[in-house]
Amino acid sequence: MKKISGTAATRSVVGGLGMLAGLACAGSIDGAGSGPGPGSPGGDGTTAGEPRSGSPAAPATGKGGASGGGGGAALAVGPMPPRVLRHLTRAEYNNSVRDLLGVAVLPENRNLAAEMEIFTTAITGFPYPRGVDAVSKGDYKNLRGAAEELARKAVANLSSLLACDPAAMGEPACARSFVESFGPRAYRRPLVADEITALMGLYDKGRGTLKLGFADTIGLLIEGILQSANFLYLREFGPSADPYEVASGLSYFLWSSAPDAELLKAAQTAQLTTLAGVEQQARRLLANTKKANDTLRVFSDGWMELDRLPEATKNAKLYPTFSVALAQAMANETRGFISDVLTGGDRTLKTLLTSSTSPINTGLAALYGYPVAGLAKDQFQKVTLDPKQRAGLLTQAAFLTRTGDPDGSLPPRRGKVIYENVLCRLAPPVPDGVPDVQPPSPKLTTRQRFAEHLKAECASCHKVFDPLGFAFEHYDGIGAYRATEAGQAIDATGTVTLDGQEHAFKNAVELMALFSQSPEVARCFATQWAWFAMQRKDTPADKPTLDAVADAFLKKGYDVRELLVAIALNTFPSGRK
Amino acid sequence: MNVIGLSKERFSRRALLKRLGVGAAVLPLLNANQASAAGPRKRFMSYTWNNGLNLKDFHPSGDMIEPKALLKPFVDANLMSKLLMPIGLNYTHWIDHGESSKGHDTFPGLLTGCWRGTPNVSLDYVIAEQIAKEVQLPRKLLTLGVRPYGSDPARTSWSGPGRENKAELDPYKIYDELFAGASLPPVEIENIRARRQSVIDFVRADLTRFGSRLGVDDRLKIDAHLSSIRELEADLAPPSAQSGSCQVPTLGTKIDLSDRATTPAHTKMMLDLIVMAFKCDISRVATFDPVDGQMNSPVPWLGISDLHHKVAHAQNGGKYAEKLKIDGWYFSQVAYVAKQLDQIVEGDKTLLDNTVILSANAMEDGTSHYVGNIPFLLLGSCGGYFRTGGRAVRYARLPHNLMLAALAQAFGINVTSFGDKYPGVLTGLT
């Protein structure tokens, strides 16, 4: 289903019922600006099946320009494409209130905003653009409910929120001091006089008309602040590229949370108006691996659809060991793997695509055929799996289960996800009247059954992505390794065109080795991160940015930390002319 | 037995306040049993799902509805005489857009009569607004679901272009909003209301100030946010006419909503909430979309491991029995809610008689995904407006917009068209 564009989506509501005689539809709302929805990739005009911008087929043109700070990352030139107003995503909301009110307010595992549909993430690939839907009545009610609950919990430990003693200082003065210290952290910039007046007006109402106690009135202020547009919306990079907007942009990109005091200070002291300053802060944020992991998790969950994994439905007759707990373990393995490589390992895309070492528990050990004996129960332990069977995150159970079928491996889906999310190529739309695949037969392998797809009208799409999926035929619907199917040896061979050259592979492990050395795959990975940073997919105007970012990534040996720094330097206003 | 049983048990005030603290719109007084001078108190409900039906198990051959396999729940509930089946209506917008097999994309059009790219106000919203002109109810419109299944949920309920009425999914939260306030002393309800009003006043001024600094496009987003606040504010206000009382239902044992196996119990709770809301006149319009517009809804509680969509495509290729089981289950839920309503007496009629339930599907059948002969079913006569009696009324491929217009007219809304492009009002139903 096509979503209505952000602009059109917020056109005025049709007025009263006086005009009912002409209950019409919304007129012609074109899809421009809507961004490609999940399942309908593209939107940049690229022809289906052709590589996106940023691939070798579309050579970079925008490199050069101003030289970077210490890192010397290539910088794009040309005006920054404008960013739109967006609200915090679910993870950003959760992390922000945690950092603002203290971890003690919410239990670690309580995902308050998970209940809020406004923050719901999507099921297929990257849910971009994000945070641009209008706040509906139900959303608003949920935001209010969350604010009320958080405020009540926060004021239960009032002294941790207040730097003053209301008895000594006087209640109104202490409340003002709270507004002046808490407000800038929540709004991520200093408050203007009007805003302080408005909050003190709410304070007066609480103590006056509502006859609330002092602590309860501080809670009322928190309720108001957490529902304030200044907290809920990110106004990134208005015309003036305010340094505080850059601070928020950096921190929501690299931490998925609000800026800390030091970053706000950097905004105040104009450090963020220089490239070197932005680079220094980006590197400082990335060095805080605990907080950087919040962003890695959001990225991993979106890219690999890990947060939706527990919803996977599998045929219990075929996969009796599959359970929600096992699905969660799979997601945690891939999250832990990505985090290990990017914060503790060599940080390269190559390792992400080829390493056989990942954290598993006993449930996963059983699935992978790894000796359970040495493993502590219910704990994740880093082990090295058989490198002939496992190479990187696309051969881990999470990806294979998510893209597998309830009854089997489903090569087209695996191929399509890789085609779109790993190679950044555009799949053609699904034609009408897709014939049913032959039901599982004891005599046929999955690959033989899907041969139907390579005939007639299906072939246009399936000859494109089925071969990529067949590479994973050694893995069943939940990612267990198999040497045979239906009494026949698995055929996982195929060819793939990367960087304009055709390569043959015997299986997924070989395919991953090819991917890990391909500039095209690296450019796609860079694009995925750029989308993440921009919270939207690219437009033609972004081409110089994507090219500069990808060039930097390639030049730095596919080091993902350097990629993120390059994105920070290229997608934030400082330095761009 | 209802998951939500009727009980006069009063909750401890403390427990109620605690619950009310979490996002509860306060319901000060329930105006059930309120006599209406203006004829029957009419209600509207929709029940929608996806992936089509096996029409041969649904449509009769003659002019009377037959006890086909999918309609067995209505036979069992003795409700056949309260059904009305329009046959031969289609989603013409899709056919005219060359999307006659894009059955999955029709959800935004089911109740709006608009093509998916241009949805506007939906029937449930329009009826709710019409009723709001006559009586102020605690909730103008209930849009309920069971769980979000996918990335791109497609809503049936719209309050304007781009303004989806997202379904509420948590029965415990809805319960608190609808019923917990009933046992609170008015002074405490007023305190909560006043506190929320103060915060809303602050937030509104804050948003207005924030919006004034934005460009036109971004300001529209803030305007929508402000509209949402205004709508919620209207819900906060107490009903204008307050008289009578309503028994406060209690929720049964708490279930784990994240466990798909609890879907039947979850669904039942939502339907019971609708029944109670209708009975107690908390709301007169409810939209129920258990699948969130999605095709890939899992149905593990029926012992089926494939997703509904896959079963639908294979309904003629080995999955016939499974498809029948899935749709039979959905119809059993429609029959359940209808039966509950039918057991509540209102004057010389039942609540079901004063209601019209529209049961609709996104497409004709699961194999082709064709949108040509949509299996609609109406239940209840809407206060005697529709001539039910188990009739099947045949039409020669008419746009379903005409049926939406007829349903709007049943609620005294003077329309001659619904949606766009296909004016007219369906005859033969009254």
GROMACS .gro file of C-alpha atoms in nm, chain B residues 47-53 70 73-74 146 149 263 267 271 288-292 294-299 301-302 308 323-337 359 361:
model
   46
  624TYR     CA    1  -1.564  -0.608   1.091
  625THR     CA    2  -1.303  -0.649   0.820
  626TRP     CA    3  -1.041  -0.896   0.715
  627ASN     CA    4  -0.828  -0.990   0.420
  628ASN     CA    5  -0.751  -1.263   0.164
  629GLY     CA    6  -1.102  -1.316   0.030
  630LEU     CA    7  -1.344  -1.606   0.071
  647LEU     CA    8  -1.901  -2.016   0.608
  650PRO     CA    9  -2.188  -1.979   1.288
  651PHE     CA   10  -2.497  -1.770   1.212
  723VAL     CA   11  -0.598  -0.707   1.786
  726TYR     CA   12   0.099  -0.762   1.177
  840THR     CA   13  -0.554  -1.413   1.982
  844THR     CA   14  -1.037  -1.087   2.008
  848LEU     CA   15  -1.564  -0.765   2.099
  865PHE     CA   16  -1.297  -0.361   1.430
  866ASP     CA   17  -1.009  -0.469   1.212
  867PRO     CA   18  -0.844  -0.771   1.370
  868VAL     CA   19  -0.577  -0.807   1.099
  869ASP     CA   20  -0.470  -0.444   1.071
  871GLN     CA   21  -0.258  -0.717   0.658
  872MET     CA   22  -0.259  -1.024   0.441
  873ASN     CA   23   0.008  -1.215   0.628
  874SER     CA   24  -0.177  -1.270   0.951
  875PRO     CA   25  -0.075  -1.590   1.127
  876VAL     CA   26  -0.343  -1.822   1.262
  878TRP     CA   27  -0.449  -2.114   1.722
  879LEU     CA   28  -0.626  -2.300   1.442
  885HIS     CA   29  -0.331  -1.671   0.593
  900LYS     CA   30  -0.891  -2.161   0.415
  901LEU     CA   31  -1.241  -2.259   0.515
  902LYS     CA   32  -1.129  -2.301   0.874
  903ILE     CA   33  -0.969  -1.957   0.888
  904ASP     CA   34  -1.262  -1.768   0.740
  905GLY     CA   35  -1.503  -1.979   0.940
  906TRP     CA   36  -1.321  -1.865   1.249
  907TYR     CA   37  -1.354  -1.498   1.154
  908PHE     CA   38  -1.723  -1.545   1.085
  909SER     CA   39  -1.764  -1.722   1.418
  910GLN     CA   40  -1.636  -1.403   1.579
  911VAL     CA   41  -1.880  -1.191   1.382
  912ALA     CA   42  -2.156  -1.426   1.494
  913TYR     CA   43  -2.030  -1.404   1.850
  914VAL     CA   44  -2.049  -1.027   1.872
  936SER     CA   45  -1.874  -0.754   0.753
  938ASN     CA   46  -1.334  -0.842   0.298
   0.00000   0.00000   0.00000
